[in-house]
Amino acid sequence: MYPRFLDRNYPLAKHLFFVTRYSFGLLGLSFDQKLSWWQWIWLVFNFVNLAHCCQAEFVFGWSHLRTSPVDAMDAFCPLACSLTTLFKLGWMWWRCQEVAALMERIRQLIEEQEKRRDERRDLAQRSCYVMATRCGMLVFTMGSITTGAFVLRSLWEMYARRRQEFKFDMPFRMLFPDFAHRMPWFWFFYLYSTWSGQVTVYAFAGTDGFFFGFTLYVAFLLQALQWDIQETLRPIEDPSPRETDICCQRLADIVDRHNEIEKIVERFSGIMAAPTFVHFVSASVVIATSVIDILLYSGYNIIRYVVYTCTVSSAIFLYCYGGTEMATESLSLGEAAYSSAWYKWDRETRRRVFLIILRAQRPITVKVPFFAPSLPVFTSVIKFTGSIVALAKTIL
C-alpha cells in the first residue's frame, strides 16, 4: 500500500504546497485556518521539545569536547541541523499569515490558467505539481530514515553491551539530568529524544518544500506567459486596427501579470531570505562534519552518516534546482517574445515586445544575502565542504 499522493488519480488541487501543509500540520501549524487550542498546545510542545533537545546536545558535545572529540563531533553535527530547523520552525510560525496569503495568491494565479482549458498547460501544471510533491516528500522520507538510523544505532549499541555494565544511551548524543538516564524514566526520555528528531524532519521538510514548490509554481506561471506571448503574436498578414488593439491589450495584460509575479517573488524573498541563508551556511557545515564523521567512524556508524549527508545534500539541491528553474523560465520569456512573429505587427506592438524583451533580460530570482540559489551555487557549496574536510584531515 503506497501513499495516496503517488496515485495518478490523486486530486491535482491537493498537490499545491502539499509537503508544507502536511509536514507543518504534523507539528500543529496550519496555514488554512485559525489554530485551535489543541494545535497551539501541540505546536508549543514541539517547539519546546526541539529547543530542549538542542540544549541537551550542546551540553553533551561541550562536556566531551576535550575527553572524546569524536563523541563531541557526533553531538555537534546533528546539533547544527537541529538549531537551523528550530529557527525555521519559529520563523514559519511567526510569518504564518504572510505564508498563507502567498499560498492563496499562487493558487488563484494557477486557477486562472486552469480556466484556459489548454492541454499543454494542464500537462505542464500536473508535471510541476507532482514533481514538487514527490521531491519534497523524498527529503521528508530520507529525513525519517536518518532518524531511524540514529535510533537503530543506539539500540544496537545497548544490545551489544548487554553483558557489560549497561549504559543508557539516547538515540542522539544528548545529556539530560541524571534521573533521565536510568530507569524508570529512561524510556520516556528516549522517546522524547527520538521525537525531537522527527520534529526536525517535519520542520526541515516543510520549509524546504515551501521553497521548492513555490519556485516550481512560479516557473510554471512564467512558462504560461511564454505561451500567451506566442499566441498573441501569431503571424498575421496586414493586421487590422482592431486586431492590433486586441494584441496591444493582451500584451499589456502579459506585462501586468509579469509584474505581479515579480512582486510576489519579492514578497517571498522577504519571507524566505533569512531561513534560506541560515540553511545554506549550516548545511555546508553539516555536510562537512558528516563526511569527517564518516572518516572517523567504522561499521554501522558510517551508514547513518551517509544517509544523513545524502538527506542534507538533496535538500540543498532542491533549493538550487528550484531557483535555477525559475530564473531560466524568466529569461526564456524574452526568447519567446523574440521568436514570435512580432515583425509582422505595427510599430506600437513592436515597441511593446521590445520592452518585454528588455525586461526579461533581468531574471527573477529569490534574493538571499550574498547569493541566489542556483545550480552553480550548489557546486560551490560542495567545493566549500570539500575544503573544510581537507583542512580537518590535516588537523586530525
XYZ file of C-alpha atoms in Angstrom:
396
model
C 0.000 0.000 0.000
C 1.757 3.164 -1.176
C 0.970 6.777 -0.153
C -2.096 8.304 -1.804
C -0.189 11.254 -3.243
C 1.716 8.838 -5.505
C -1.532 7.762 -7.159
C -2.166 9.128 -10.668
C -5.775 9.839 -9.681
C -4.813 11.920 -6.654
C -6.653 15.289 -6.930
C -4.385 17.864 -8.521
C -5.549 20.677 -6.227
C -4.285 18.764 -3.173
C -0.746 18.744 -4.579
C -0.428 22.523 -4.137
C 2.086 23.045 -1.297
C 1.276 19.505 -0.144
C 4.629 18.930 1.583
C 4.453 22.194 3.528
C 0.864 21.695 4.657
C 1.404 18.047 5.575
C 4.729 18.477 7.397
C 3.762 21.510 9.445
C 0.320 20.000 10.042
C 2.046 17.156 11.914
C 3.572 19.801 14.194
C 0.273 21.605 14.764
C 0.906 24.562 12.442
C -1.870 25.140 9.903
C -1.888 27.699 7.078
C -5.532 27.155 6.112
C -7.388 28.074 9.264
C -7.048 29.570 12.717
C -5.236 27.293 15.158
C -7.328 25.519 17.771
C -6.250 25.265 21.399
C -5.053 21.691 20.857
C -2.978 22.778 17.875
C -1.460 25.616 19.903
C -0.539 23.249 22.746
C 0.924 20.665 20.353
C 2.891 23.305 18.427
C 4.331 24.836 21.611
C 5.269 21.372 22.905
C 7.104 20.526 19.674
C 8.971 23.840 19.694
C 9.993 23.424 23.352
C 10.927 19.780 22.721
C 13.282 20.708 19.895
C 14.795 23.630 21.835
C 15.343 21.464 24.930
C 16.969 18.672 22.916
C 19.250 21.190 21.180
C 20.388 22.303 24.635
C 20.956 18.661 25.660
C 23.039 18.008 22.527
C 25.139 21.091 23.184
C 25.751 20.061 26.803
C 26.830 16.567 25.694
C 29.159 17.897 22.993
C 30.690 20.542 25.248
C 31.279 18.085 28.107
C 33.029 15.605 25.768
C 34.971 18.143 23.711
C 38.279 17.541 25.499
C 37.879 13.965 26.692
C 36.380 12.488 23.490
C 36.399 14.795 20.425
C 34.821 12.047 18.291
C 31.765 11.823 20.566
C 31.605 15.621 20.699
C 31.563 15.748 16.907
C 28.814 13.125 16.937
C 26.710 15.545 19.002
C 27.591 18.815 17.270
C 26.803 17.536 13.758
C 23.068 16.875 14.404
C 23.012 19.961 16.655
C 23.825 22.247 13.714
C 20.876 20.854 11.762
C 18.563 20.961 14.791
C 19.362 24.609 15.572
C 18.737 25.574 11.952
C 15.427 23.720 11.983
C 14.451 25.351 15.291
C 14.991 28.726 13.627
C 12.959 27.629 10.584
C 10.072 26.424 12.734
C 9.987 29.639 14.735
C 10.291 31.743 11.589
C 7.478 29.998 9.711
C 5.322 30.202 12.835
C 5.995 33.933 13.099
C 5.336 34.590 9.369
C 2.415 32.164 9.207
C -0.156 34.686 7.925
C 2.169 36.000 5.202
C 2.937 32.452 4.075
C -0.787 31.636 3.946
C -1.516 34.780 1.883
C 1.279 33.893 -0.533
C -0.033 30.342 -0.936
C -3.521 31.649 -1.621
C -2.334 34.118 -4.275
C -0.321 31.424 -6.062
C -3.414 29.204 -6.036
C -5.520 31.978 -7.592
C -2.981 32.664 -10.350
C -2.755 28.973 -11.236
C -6.553 28.631 -11.243
C -6.665 31.389 -13.874
C -4.507 29.170 -16.072
C -6.742 26.162 -15.423
C -9.691 28.085 -16.874
C -7.918 28.223 -20.255
C -8.623 24.506 -20.794
C -5.357 24.072 -22.664
C -3.959 20.532 -22.754
C -0.385 21.811 -22.922
C -0.894 23.906 -19.784
C -2.650 21.065 -17.979
C 0.247 18.685 -18.639
C 2.809 21.272 -17.530
C 0.803 22.023 -14.394
C 0.492 18.350 -13.438
C 4.196 17.794 -14.062
C 5.056 20.784 -11.870
C 2.686 19.766 -9.063
C 3.757 16.130 -8.991
C 7.457 16.975 -9.072
C 7.131 19.451 -6.186
C 5.251 16.902 -4.083
C 7.399 13.862 -4.802
C 10.768 15.593 -4.455
C 9.657 17.305 -1.258
C 8.404 14.036 0.204
C 11.675 12.384 -0.813
C 13.504 14.736 1.571
C 10.806 14.021 4.176
C 11.327 10.261 3.798
C 15.127 10.454 3.819
C 14.990 12.568 6.966
C 12.773 9.990 8.677
C 15.172 7.228 7.609
C 18.034 9.245 9.121
C 16.195 9.458 12.450
C 15.562 5.718 12.253
C 19.264 5.103 11.611
C 20.233 7.013 14.765
C 17.646 5.076 16.795
C 18.869 1.725 15.473
C 22.445 2.747 16.267
C 21.619 3.387 19.927
C 19.547 0.191 20.250
C 22.320 -1.868 18.675
C 24.966 -0.392 20.981
C 22.824 -1.087 24.053
C 22.240 -4.655 22.839
C 25.946 -5.203 22.155
C 26.799 -4.107 25.728
C 24.029 -6.115 27.375
C 26.536 -8.385 29.201
C 28.652 -5.449 30.356
C 27.833 -2.534 32.624
C 24.692 -1.185 30.980
C 24.811 2.352 29.622
C 21.559 4.137 28.899
C 22.154 5.874 25.552
C 19.808 8.284 23.838
C 19.289 7.935 20.059
C 21.078 11.257 19.652
C 24.057 12.354 21.729
C 22.133 14.223 24.429
C 22.862 14.755 28.097
C 19.767 15.138 30.277
C 19.643 15.244 34.108
C 20.909 12.043 35.767
C 17.455 10.630 36.527
C 16.641 10.645 32.782
C 19.472 8.191 32.091
C 18.225 5.466 34.415
C 15.031 3.553 34.986
C 12.117 4.169 35.140
C 12.429 7.491 33.328
C 14.873 6.346 30.653
C 12.361 5.120 28.057
C 10.265 8.270 28.412
C 13.267 10.471 27.646
C 14.360 8.051 24.937
C 11.056 8.617 23.103
C 11.266 12.324 23.935
C 14.698 12.495 22.275
C 13.542 10.426 19.292
C 10.558 12.691 18.714
C 12.875 15.724 18.550
C 14.487 14.046 15.542
C 11.107 13.797 13.837
C 10.244 17.402 14.719
C 13.478 18.339 12.966
C 12.467 16.320 9.908
C 8.956 17.779 9.699
C 10.015 21.421 10.058
C 13.023 20.840 7.792
C 10.969 19.218 5.021
C 8.082 21.675 5.384
C 10.241 24.780 4.942
C 12.315 23.293 2.133
C 9.169 22.014 0.422
C 7.682 25.510 0.572
C 10.727 26.996 -1.167
C 10.970 24.269 -3.809
C 7.243 24.194 -4.517
C 6.987 27.976 -4.790
C 9.835 28.216 -7.300
C 8.335 25.461 -9.473
C 4.869 27.050 -9.398
C 6.320 30.422 -10.404
C 8.298 28.698 -13.171
C 5.001 27.267 -14.455
C 3.350 30.723 -14.405
C 6.293 32.167 -16.350
C 6.016 29.312 -18.833
C 2.328 30.153 -19.279
C 3.325 33.754 -20.064
C 5.610 32.481 -22.823
C 2.762 30.562 -24.439
C 0.488 33.610 -24.181
C 3.082 35.771 -25.933
C 3.425 33.288 -28.782
C -0.361 33.007 -29.139
C -0.812 36.776 -29.046
C 1.917 37.478 -31.603
C 0.829 34.833 -34.089
C 1.770 35.562 -37.735
C -0.898 37.724 -39.402
C -0.500 39.443 -42.745
C -1.540 43.123 -42.584
C -3.346 43.053 -39.196
C -6.391 45.320 -38.973
C -6.604 48.183 -36.422
C -8.995 46.080 -34.321
C -6.589 43.125 -34.284
C -3.775 45.486 -33.364
C -5.752 46.923 -30.446
C -6.586 43.431 -29.167
C -2.920 42.434 -29.464
C -1.783 45.510 -27.502
C -4.353 44.837 -24.782
C -3.161 41.250 -24.435
C 0.466 42.374 -24.281
C -0.466 44.886 -21.567
C -2.136 42.056 -19.625
C 1.005 39.918 -20.017
C 3.161 42.772 -18.701
C 0.837 43.220 -15.707
C 0.992 39.506 -14.896
C 4.771 39.538 -15.253
C 4.980 42.499 -12.859
C 2.741 40.758 -10.346
C 4.841 37.595 -10.466
C 7.939 39.673 -9.784
C 6.243 41.374 -6.814
C 5.144 38.002 -5.432
C 8.719 36.711 -5.661
C 9.909 39.846 -3.831
C 7.424 39.115 -1.033
C 8.599 35.513 -0.997
C 12.222 36.678 -0.765
C 11.320 38.829 2.223
C 9.930 35.765 3.983
C 12.490 33.139 2.949
C 15.766 35.096 2.683
C 16.782 34.579 6.325
C 15.946 30.846 6.657
C 17.486 30.111 3.249
C 20.742 31.872 4.139
C 20.938 30.115 7.509
C 20.122 26.795 5.829
C 22.929 27.059 3.279
C 25.523 28.082 5.866
C 24.560 25.348 8.327
C 24.165 22.712 5.607
C 27.721 23.363 4.415
C 28.993 22.763 7.946
C 26.724 19.734 8.471
C 27.850 18.054 5.241
C 31.488 18.696 6.104
C 31.169 17.360 9.667
C 29.183 14.365 8.406
C 31.958 13.474 5.970
C 34.501 13.892 8.777
C 32.414 11.558 10.954
C 32.342 9.038 8.103
C 36.147 9.153 8.028
C 36.396 8.781 11.816
C 33.810 6.042 12.334
C 33.565 2.491 11.029
C 30.888 -0.177 10.630
C 27.231 0.715 11.105
C 28.026 4.306 12.114
C 29.152 5.039 8.563
C 25.726 4.111 7.162
C 23.797 6.614 9.294
C 26.096 9.474 8.351
C 25.990 8.537 4.673
C 22.177 8.746 4.853
C 22.454 11.998 6.813
C 24.790 13.535 4.229
C 22.531 12.483 1.343
C 19.488 13.999 3.077
C 21.097 17.394 3.680
C 22.673 17.454 0.208
C 19.378 16.621 -1.502
C 17.657 19.461 0.387
C 20.257 21.975 -0.824
C 19.973 20.590 -4.344
C 16.200 21.213 -4.359
C 16.767 24.824 -3.328
C 19.281 25.315 -6.126
C 17.283 23.417 -8.747
C 14.113 25.380 -7.994
C 15.969 28.687 -8.157
C 17.546 27.722 -11.478
C 14.211 26.642 -12.985
C 12.553 29.927 -12.045
C 15.420 32.059 -13.368
C 15.605 30.022 -16.596
C 11.887 30.382 -17.332
C 12.156 34.099 -16.593
C 14.921 34.507 -19.184
C 13.014 32.315 -21.650
C 10.222 34.891 -21.630
C 12.390 37.218 -23.721
C 13.340 34.377 -26.057
C 9.668 33.519 -26.564
C 8.894 37.138 -27.443
C 11.814 37.382 -29.864
C 10.996 34.079 -31.601
C 7.380 35.153 -32.197
C 6.082 36.912 -35.323
C 6.499 40.390 -33.786
C 7.912 41.775 -37.047
C 4.536 41.350 -38.791
C 2.791 43.775 -36.435
C 2.652 47.552 -36.296
C 5.185 49.877 -34.704
C 3.404 50.230 -31.333
C 3.163 46.451 -30.943
C 6.838 46.016 -31.832
C 7.754 48.654 -29.237
C 5.876 46.761 -26.520
C 7.519 43.492 -27.498
C 10.904 45.205 -27.354
C 10.179 46.393 -23.798
C 9.143 42.858 -22.783
C 12.422 41.504 -24.166
C 14.410 44.136 -22.261
C 12.538 43.387 -19.039
C 13.056 39.633 -19.396
C 16.835 40.073 -19.556
C 16.747 40.647 -15.793
C 15.907 37.186 -14.399
C 13.513 36.773 -11.494
C 15.394 35.226 -8.575
C 14.943 34.725 -4.852
C 17.106 37.396 -3.245
C 19.175 35.860 -0.453
C 22.090 37.732 1.206
C 25.289 37.253 -0.828
C 23.831 34.775 -3.363
C 20.783 33.496 -5.231
C 20.042 29.738 -5.043
C 21.119 28.107 -8.308
C 22.937 25.002 -9.502
C 26.318 26.815 -9.691
C 25.833 27.725 -6.011
C 25.255 24.036 -5.250
C 28.625 23.126 -6.763
C 30.224 25.956 -4.765
C 28.747 24.569 -1.539
C 30.097 21.099 -2.295
C 33.540 22.562 -3.064
C 33.454 24.552 0.173
C 32.611 21.472 2.224
C 35.424 19.628 0.472
C 37.825 22.348 1.595
C 36.621 22.011 5.203
C 37.096 18.233 5.085
C 40.611 18.598 3.635
C 41.527 21.081 6.373
C 40.095 18.820 9.074
C 42.047 15.818 7.765
C 45.323 17.718 8.078
C 44.468 18.673 11.675
C 43.184 15.254 12.725
